[in-house]
Coordinates of C-alpha atoms in Angstrom, one line a residue:
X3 CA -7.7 14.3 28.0
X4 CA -10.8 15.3 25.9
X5 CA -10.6 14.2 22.2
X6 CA -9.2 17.0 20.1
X7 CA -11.3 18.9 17.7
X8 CA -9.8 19.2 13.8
X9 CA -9.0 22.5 14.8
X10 CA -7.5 22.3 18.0
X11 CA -5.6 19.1 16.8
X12 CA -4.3 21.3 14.0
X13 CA -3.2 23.9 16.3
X14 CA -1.2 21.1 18.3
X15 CA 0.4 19.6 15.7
X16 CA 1.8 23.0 14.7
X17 CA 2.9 24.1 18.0
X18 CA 4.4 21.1 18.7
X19 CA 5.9 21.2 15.3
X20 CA 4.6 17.1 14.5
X21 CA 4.0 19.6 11.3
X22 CA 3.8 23.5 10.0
X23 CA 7.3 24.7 10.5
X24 CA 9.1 21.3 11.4
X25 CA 12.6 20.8 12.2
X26 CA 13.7 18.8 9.0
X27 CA 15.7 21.0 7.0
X28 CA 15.2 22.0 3.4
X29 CA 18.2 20.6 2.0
X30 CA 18.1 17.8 3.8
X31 CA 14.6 17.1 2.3
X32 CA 15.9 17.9 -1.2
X33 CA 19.0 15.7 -0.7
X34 CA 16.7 12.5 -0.3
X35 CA 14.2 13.2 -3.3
X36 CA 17.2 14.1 -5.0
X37 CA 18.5 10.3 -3.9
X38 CA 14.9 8.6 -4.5
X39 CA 15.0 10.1 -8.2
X40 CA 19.0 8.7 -8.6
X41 CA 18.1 5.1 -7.8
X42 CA 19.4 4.6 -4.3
X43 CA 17.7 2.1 -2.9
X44 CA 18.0 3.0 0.8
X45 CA 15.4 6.0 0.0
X46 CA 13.0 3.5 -1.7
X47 CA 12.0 2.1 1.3
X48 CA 11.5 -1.6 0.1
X49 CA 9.3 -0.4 -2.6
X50 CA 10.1 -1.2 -6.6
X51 CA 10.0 2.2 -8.2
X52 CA 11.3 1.4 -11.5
X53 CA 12.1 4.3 -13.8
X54 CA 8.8 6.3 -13.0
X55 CA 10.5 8.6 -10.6
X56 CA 13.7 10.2 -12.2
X57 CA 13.4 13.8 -12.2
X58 CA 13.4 14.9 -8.2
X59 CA 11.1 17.4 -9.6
X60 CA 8.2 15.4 -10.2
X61 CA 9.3 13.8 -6.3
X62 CA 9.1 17.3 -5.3
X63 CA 6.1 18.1 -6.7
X64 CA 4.4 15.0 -5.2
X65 CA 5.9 16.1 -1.8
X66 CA 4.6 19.1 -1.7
X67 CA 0.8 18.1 -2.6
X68 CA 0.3 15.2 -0.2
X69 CA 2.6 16.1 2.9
X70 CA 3.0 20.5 2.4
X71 CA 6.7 21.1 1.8
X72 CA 7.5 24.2 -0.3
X73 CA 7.0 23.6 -4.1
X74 CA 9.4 26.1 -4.8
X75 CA 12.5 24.4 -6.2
X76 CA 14.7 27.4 -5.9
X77 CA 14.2 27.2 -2.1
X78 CA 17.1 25.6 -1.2
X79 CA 18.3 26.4 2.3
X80 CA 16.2 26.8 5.8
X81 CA 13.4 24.8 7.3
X82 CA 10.6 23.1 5.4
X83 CA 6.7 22.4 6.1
X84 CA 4.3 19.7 6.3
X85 CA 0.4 21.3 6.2
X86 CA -1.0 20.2 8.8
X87 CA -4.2 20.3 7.6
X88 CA -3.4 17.4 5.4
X89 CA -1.7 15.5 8.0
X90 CA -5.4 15.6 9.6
X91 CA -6.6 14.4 6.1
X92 CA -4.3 11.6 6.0
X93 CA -4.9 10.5 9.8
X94 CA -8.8 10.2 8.6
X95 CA -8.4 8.2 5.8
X96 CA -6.0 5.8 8.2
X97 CA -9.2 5.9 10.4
X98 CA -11.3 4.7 7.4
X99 CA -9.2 1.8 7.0
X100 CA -9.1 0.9 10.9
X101 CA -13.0 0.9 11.2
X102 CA -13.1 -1.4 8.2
X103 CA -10.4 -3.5 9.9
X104 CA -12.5 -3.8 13.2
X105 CA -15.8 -4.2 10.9
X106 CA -14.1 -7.4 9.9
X107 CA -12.1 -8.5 12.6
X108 CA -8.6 -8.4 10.4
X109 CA -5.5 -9.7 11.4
X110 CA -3.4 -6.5 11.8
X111 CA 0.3 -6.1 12.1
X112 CA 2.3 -3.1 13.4
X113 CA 5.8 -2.4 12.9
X114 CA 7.9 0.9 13.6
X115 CA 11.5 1.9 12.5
X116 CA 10.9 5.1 14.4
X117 CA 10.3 3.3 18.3
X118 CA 11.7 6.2 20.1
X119 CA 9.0 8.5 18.5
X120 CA 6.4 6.4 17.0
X121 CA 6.1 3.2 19.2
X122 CA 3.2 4.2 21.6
X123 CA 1.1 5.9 18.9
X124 CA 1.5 1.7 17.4
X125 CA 0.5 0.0 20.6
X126 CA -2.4 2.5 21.4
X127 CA -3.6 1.4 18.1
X128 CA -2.8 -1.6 18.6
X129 CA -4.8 -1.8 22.1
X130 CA -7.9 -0.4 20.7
X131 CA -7.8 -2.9 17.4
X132 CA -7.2 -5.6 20.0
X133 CA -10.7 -4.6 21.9
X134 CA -12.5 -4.6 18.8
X135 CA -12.0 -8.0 17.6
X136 CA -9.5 -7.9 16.0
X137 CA -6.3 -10.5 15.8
X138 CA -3.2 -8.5 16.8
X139 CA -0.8 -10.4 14.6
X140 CA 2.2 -12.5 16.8
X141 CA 5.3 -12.5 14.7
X142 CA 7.7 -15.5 14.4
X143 CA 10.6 -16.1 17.3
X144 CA 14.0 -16.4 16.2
X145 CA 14.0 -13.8 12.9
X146 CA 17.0 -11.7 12.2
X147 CA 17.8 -9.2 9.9
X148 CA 20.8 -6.6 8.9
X149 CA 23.2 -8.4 12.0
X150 CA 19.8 -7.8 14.6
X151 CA 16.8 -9.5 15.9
X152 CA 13.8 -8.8 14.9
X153 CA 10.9 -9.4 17.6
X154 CA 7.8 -7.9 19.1
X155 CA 7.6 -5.7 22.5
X156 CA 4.3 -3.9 23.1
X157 CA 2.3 -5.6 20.0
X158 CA 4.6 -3.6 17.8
X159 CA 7.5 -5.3 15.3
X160 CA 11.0 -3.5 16.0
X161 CA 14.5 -4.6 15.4
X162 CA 17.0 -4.5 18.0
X163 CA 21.0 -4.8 17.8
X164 CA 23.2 -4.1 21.0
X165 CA 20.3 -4.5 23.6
X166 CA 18.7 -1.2 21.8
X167 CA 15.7 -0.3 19.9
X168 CA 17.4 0.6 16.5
X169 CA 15.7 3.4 14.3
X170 CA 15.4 1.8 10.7
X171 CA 14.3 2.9 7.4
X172 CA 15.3 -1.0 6.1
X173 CA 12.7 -3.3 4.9
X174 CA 14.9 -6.1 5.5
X175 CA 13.0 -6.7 9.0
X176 CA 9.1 -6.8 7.6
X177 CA 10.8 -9.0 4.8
X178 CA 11.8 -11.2 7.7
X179 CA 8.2 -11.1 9.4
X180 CA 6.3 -12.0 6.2
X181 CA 8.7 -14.8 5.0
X182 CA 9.0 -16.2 8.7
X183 CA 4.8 -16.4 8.6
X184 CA 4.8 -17.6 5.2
X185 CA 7.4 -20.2 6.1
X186 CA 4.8 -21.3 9.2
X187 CA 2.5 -21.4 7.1
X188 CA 0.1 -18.6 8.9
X189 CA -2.1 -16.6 7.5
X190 CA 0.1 -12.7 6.0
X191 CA -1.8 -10.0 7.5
X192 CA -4.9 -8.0 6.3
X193 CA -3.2 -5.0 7.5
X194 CA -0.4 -3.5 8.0
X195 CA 0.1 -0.3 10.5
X196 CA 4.1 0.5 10.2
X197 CA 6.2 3.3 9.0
X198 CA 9.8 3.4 6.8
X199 CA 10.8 0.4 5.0
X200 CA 8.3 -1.9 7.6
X201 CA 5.4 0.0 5.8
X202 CA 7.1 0.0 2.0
X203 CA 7.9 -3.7 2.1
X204 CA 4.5 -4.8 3.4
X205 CA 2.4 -2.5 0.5
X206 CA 5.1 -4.2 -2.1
X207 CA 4.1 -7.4 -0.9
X208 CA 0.1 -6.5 -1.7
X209 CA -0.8 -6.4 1.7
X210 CA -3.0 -3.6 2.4
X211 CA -0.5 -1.0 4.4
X212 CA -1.0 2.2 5.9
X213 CA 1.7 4.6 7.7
X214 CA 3.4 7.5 8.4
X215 CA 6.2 8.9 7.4
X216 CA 8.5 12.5 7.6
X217 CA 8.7 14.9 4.7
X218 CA 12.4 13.8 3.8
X219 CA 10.8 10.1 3.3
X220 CA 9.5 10.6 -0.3
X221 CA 9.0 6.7 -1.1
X222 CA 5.7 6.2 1.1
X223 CA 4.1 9.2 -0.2
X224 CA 5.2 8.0 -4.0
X225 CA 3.7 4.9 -2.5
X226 CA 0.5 6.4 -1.6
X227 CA 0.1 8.1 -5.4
X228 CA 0.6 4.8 -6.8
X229 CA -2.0 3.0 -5.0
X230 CA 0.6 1.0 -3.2
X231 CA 0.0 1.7 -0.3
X232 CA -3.3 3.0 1.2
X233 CA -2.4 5.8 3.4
X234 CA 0.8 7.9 4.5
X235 CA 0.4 10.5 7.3
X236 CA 2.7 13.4 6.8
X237 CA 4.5 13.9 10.3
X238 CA 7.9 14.9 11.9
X239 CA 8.1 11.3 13.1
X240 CA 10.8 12.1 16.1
X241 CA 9.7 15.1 18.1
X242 CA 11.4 16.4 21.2
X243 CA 8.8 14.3 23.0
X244 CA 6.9 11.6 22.1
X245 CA 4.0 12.6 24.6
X246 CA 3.1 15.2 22.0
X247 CA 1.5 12.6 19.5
X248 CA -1.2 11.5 22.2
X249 CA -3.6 14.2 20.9
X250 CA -2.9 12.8 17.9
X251 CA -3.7 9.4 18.7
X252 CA -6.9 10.5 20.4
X253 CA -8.2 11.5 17.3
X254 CA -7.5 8.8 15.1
X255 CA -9.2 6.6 17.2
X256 CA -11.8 8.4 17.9
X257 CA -12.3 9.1 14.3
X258 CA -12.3 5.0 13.4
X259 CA -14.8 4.9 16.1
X260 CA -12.4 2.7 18.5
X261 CA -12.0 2.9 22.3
X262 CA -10.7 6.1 23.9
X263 CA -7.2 5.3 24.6
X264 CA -6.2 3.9 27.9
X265 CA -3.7 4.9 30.1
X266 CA -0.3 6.1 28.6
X267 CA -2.3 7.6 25.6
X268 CA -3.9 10.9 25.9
X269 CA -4.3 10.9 29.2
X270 CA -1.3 11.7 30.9

């Protein structure tokens, strides 16, 4: 398929609803900032927040400039956005960062918590990173983490418990990664390309991280404001079908100057 222009890609990502009117509902939304802003860990998403995020106001208001959702605090019920117009923002400053990792031939690492939506849009990335030069990082055999395995299938870190891909939002598994390289005494990545807690843990850590993340995952975007991490795309990160990020995918790559993507990647 031809590479998307801003426009058209816009257009897809809202009739696909990856963003404008996405399926995540309102007080679902306002339940997790509500959550981050109380202290609960699970929302922080690895990330050390201190006390510089206790009024779910300010979360809100953060929300709604970098991923879209209503600023309205009296809208309580119903769907919520993401503008997809800044999720095309976000994807090109994630393109930024890739063409400077394939300038310099970094050692990238990808991770996903969301591998029933987000997994191919990693190992295209992946692939074309690979092709450039750079070092696709291999993590360590053997690590576990909250009672699974932690291991590598397409070029992309994912945990698995019970023979199935497991949808995280725990940092406990990039925790794993970057002790069990540390431990080896390898090199910790340039980059990191993740999502959820894979993403927060790795931008606490100082590694450079970039990644996505869903408007009722305030941490990353927090993340973002605070320098810690370089880049969050504002997505629905599990659509109906996961063929409907290839687009997506097309354009980032093209727009950090990597290969088209190959087969399985905006081109089925």
């Amino acid at each position: 398929m031809p590479i998307p222009s801003r426009a058209a890609l816009v257009d897809h990502l809202t009739r696909t609803r990856i963003a404008g009117d996405v399926a995540t509902p309102r007080d679902n939304n306002l339940s997790h900032y509500r959550k981050l802003a109380n202290g609960d860990r699970h929302y922080w998403l690895g990330l050390e927040l201190g006390d510089r995020w206790t009024d779910e106001q300010d979360v809100l208001a953060v929300m709604a400039e970098r991923c879209g959702v209503s600023d309205d605090p009296g809208h309580r019920d119903g769907q919520d956005t993401i503008d997809p117009e800044l999720t095309v923002d976000a994807l090109e400053r994630m393109a930024a960062r890739l063409r400077k990792a394939a300038a310099g031939k970094e050692r990238v690492l990808f991770a996903t918590g969301h591998p029933g939506g987000l997994l191919d849009v990693h190992r295209a990335t992946a692939d074309a990173l690979r092709v450039a030069g750079c070092e696709i990082v291999r993590i360590p055999g053997g690590l576990t983490a909250d009672e699974g395995m932690v291991f590598q299938f397409a070029d992309v870190a994912m945990l698995e418990r019970g023979a199935t891909l497991w949808h995280t939002h725990s940092p406990e598994p990039m925790r794993a990664v970057l002790d069990g390289l540390e431990r080896e005494g390898r090199p910790l990545p340039d980059l990191v390309v993740a999502d959820h807690g894979w993403a927060g843990c790795a931008g606490q850590r100082g590694i450079d991280a970039v990644g996505y993340a869903d408007c009722n995952d305030p941490a990353l975007f927090i993340a973002e404001a605070e320098g810690t991490l370089q880049v969050t795309v504002p997505l629905d990160d599990h659509v109906t079908d996961p063929r409907f990020y290839d687009p997506m995918t097309a354009y980032l790559l093209d727009a950090a100057g990597l290969v088209r993507p190959g087969p399985g990647v905006g081109s089925r």
